[in-house]
XYZ file of C-alpha atoms in Angstrom:
138
model
C -8.923 12.602 1.631
C -11.896 10.267 2.522
C -10.902 7.194 4.848
C -14.306 5.743 4.581
C -14.034 5.383 1.067
C -10.668 3.532 1.633
C -12.038 1.234 4.469
C -15.165 0.308 2.457
C -12.913 -0.280 -0.882
C -15.565 1.946 -2.690
C -12.778 3.803 -4.979
C -9.845 6.112 -4.768
C -9.929 7.710 -1.106
C -8.363 11.027 -2.697
C -10.112 13.430 -4.718
C -8.928 15.780 -7.473
C -9.960 19.501 -7.725
C -8.784 20.485 -11.064
C -10.110 24.223 -10.439
C -7.438 24.598 -7.698
C -3.712 25.287 -8.667
C -1.301 23.275 -7.322
C 1.254 24.873 -4.869
C 4.628 23.773 -3.487
C 5.601 24.879 -0.234
C 9.362 25.286 0.986
C 10.645 25.726 4.452
C 13.979 27.151 5.177
C 16.476 24.843 6.506
C 16.758 26.597 9.945
C 12.864 27.599 10.582
C 11.576 27.579 13.921
C 8.100 27.279 12.616
C 5.928 26.386 9.694
C 4.922 30.021 9.521
C 8.044 30.775 7.683
C 7.234 28.429 4.751
C 6.871 30.116 1.368
C 4.298 28.866 -1.035
C 4.626 28.945 -4.887
C 1.808 28.273 -7.372
C 2.780 25.670 -9.885
C -0.091 25.234 -12.376
C -0.377 21.821 -13.764
C 2.416 20.261 -11.538
C 0.941 17.163 -9.814
C 3.491 15.464 -8.137
C 2.966 12.402 -5.806
C 6.699 11.652 -5.234
C 9.417 14.131 -4.948
C 12.718 12.208 -6.258
C 15.107 14.885 -4.847
C 15.571 18.533 -4.049
C 18.403 20.768 -3.336
C 19.567 24.312 -3.286
C 21.916 25.244 -6.130
C 24.889 28.023 -6.058
C 22.496 30.728 -6.692
C 20.090 30.121 -3.914
C 17.469 28.596 -6.279
C 15.679 25.485 -5.204
C 15.544 22.438 -7.631
C 13.125 19.699 -7.550
C 13.184 16.701 -9.669
C 9.803 14.795 -9.694
C 7.334 12.768 -11.712
C 4.244 15.135 -12.890
C 0.891 13.427 -13.690
C -0.397 14.851 -17.077
C -3.917 14.610 -16.000
C -5.080 13.999 -12.250
C -8.426 13.057 -13.379
C -7.033 10.120 -15.291
C -4.919 8.964 -12.514
C -7.879 8.669 -9.960
C -10.303 7.316 -12.438
C -8.811 5.687 -15.357
C -5.215 4.511 -14.657
C -4.859 3.289 -18.199
C -4.925 6.835 -19.547
C -2.506 8.262 -17.026
C 0.924 9.387 -18.039
C 3.817 10.855 -15.829
C 6.492 13.184 -17.233
C 9.661 13.489 -15.451
C 10.218 17.052 -14.654
C 12.889 19.434 -13.170
C 11.582 22.740 -11.547
C 13.929 25.477 -10.551
C 12.395 27.975 -8.235
C 13.945 31.458 -7.592
C 13.507 32.013 -3.782
C 13.888 35.660 -4.296
C 11.637 36.481 -7.109
C 9.473 33.421 -7.088
C 9.987 32.740 -10.704
C 9.581 29.143 -11.589
C 11.660 27.437 -14.595
C 10.236 24.146 -15.838
C 11.718 21.479 -17.967
C 10.751 17.926 -18.965
C 13.575 15.714 -18.463
C 11.885 12.577 -20.085
C 8.421 12.044 -21.670
C 8.316 8.343 -20.954
C 5.675 7.524 -18.223
C 8.059 7.097 -15.370
C 7.042 6.899 -11.518
C 8.197 5.780 -8.196
C 11.821 7.062 -8.457
C 14.607 7.007 -6.003
C 18.223 8.020 -5.570
C 21.165 6.767 -3.570
C 20.139 8.088 -0.061
C 23.648 9.302 0.443
C 22.641 12.170 -2.294
C 19.224 13.177 -0.773
C 19.477 16.844 -0.663
C 22.285 17.308 -2.850
C 22.682 17.638 -6.694
C 22.507 13.891 -7.945
C 23.514 12.287 -11.243
C 21.110 9.386 -11.356
C 17.528 8.470 -10.359
C 16.154 4.873 -10.351
C 12.774 4.598 -11.549
C 9.840 2.312 -12.824
C 8.322 2.654 -16.209
C 4.388 2.610 -16.307
C 3.778 2.439 -19.960
C 1.183 0.112 -19.090
C -0.706 -0.150 -15.785
C -2.497 -3.639 -14.950
C -5.915 -3.602 -13.981
C -6.613 -3.660 -10.152
C -9.689 -5.374 -8.402
C -11.997 -3.633 -6.318
C -11.564 0.081 -7.616
């Protein structure tokens, strides 16, 4: 993040580092410090907004989130960016990660009924981003 770029309106304040592998950090519910966080490598998972996450009956963590197909497009060519709605299931014991595409439509900015936050939910409300309008200043 470069706040000077943001203040000067000279482009995107966030940069992509394609050589790095994205990670997800999960901290136990009753952790006493962030040293208890477990990190999982998730190649190609570029989520900006996690819609919901919960622990299933087997102790796995399930995450629902839009995944940007190409980070470089997101930062420099929005017209070519695309999001897939994905479901990740992380086995906390083995570290194995299962991924499933729930929708191939370009969906972002999802939300759920706040009553269901942290619980398995049935519905998500999302914006369709099939055409992104041009923005001035970037």
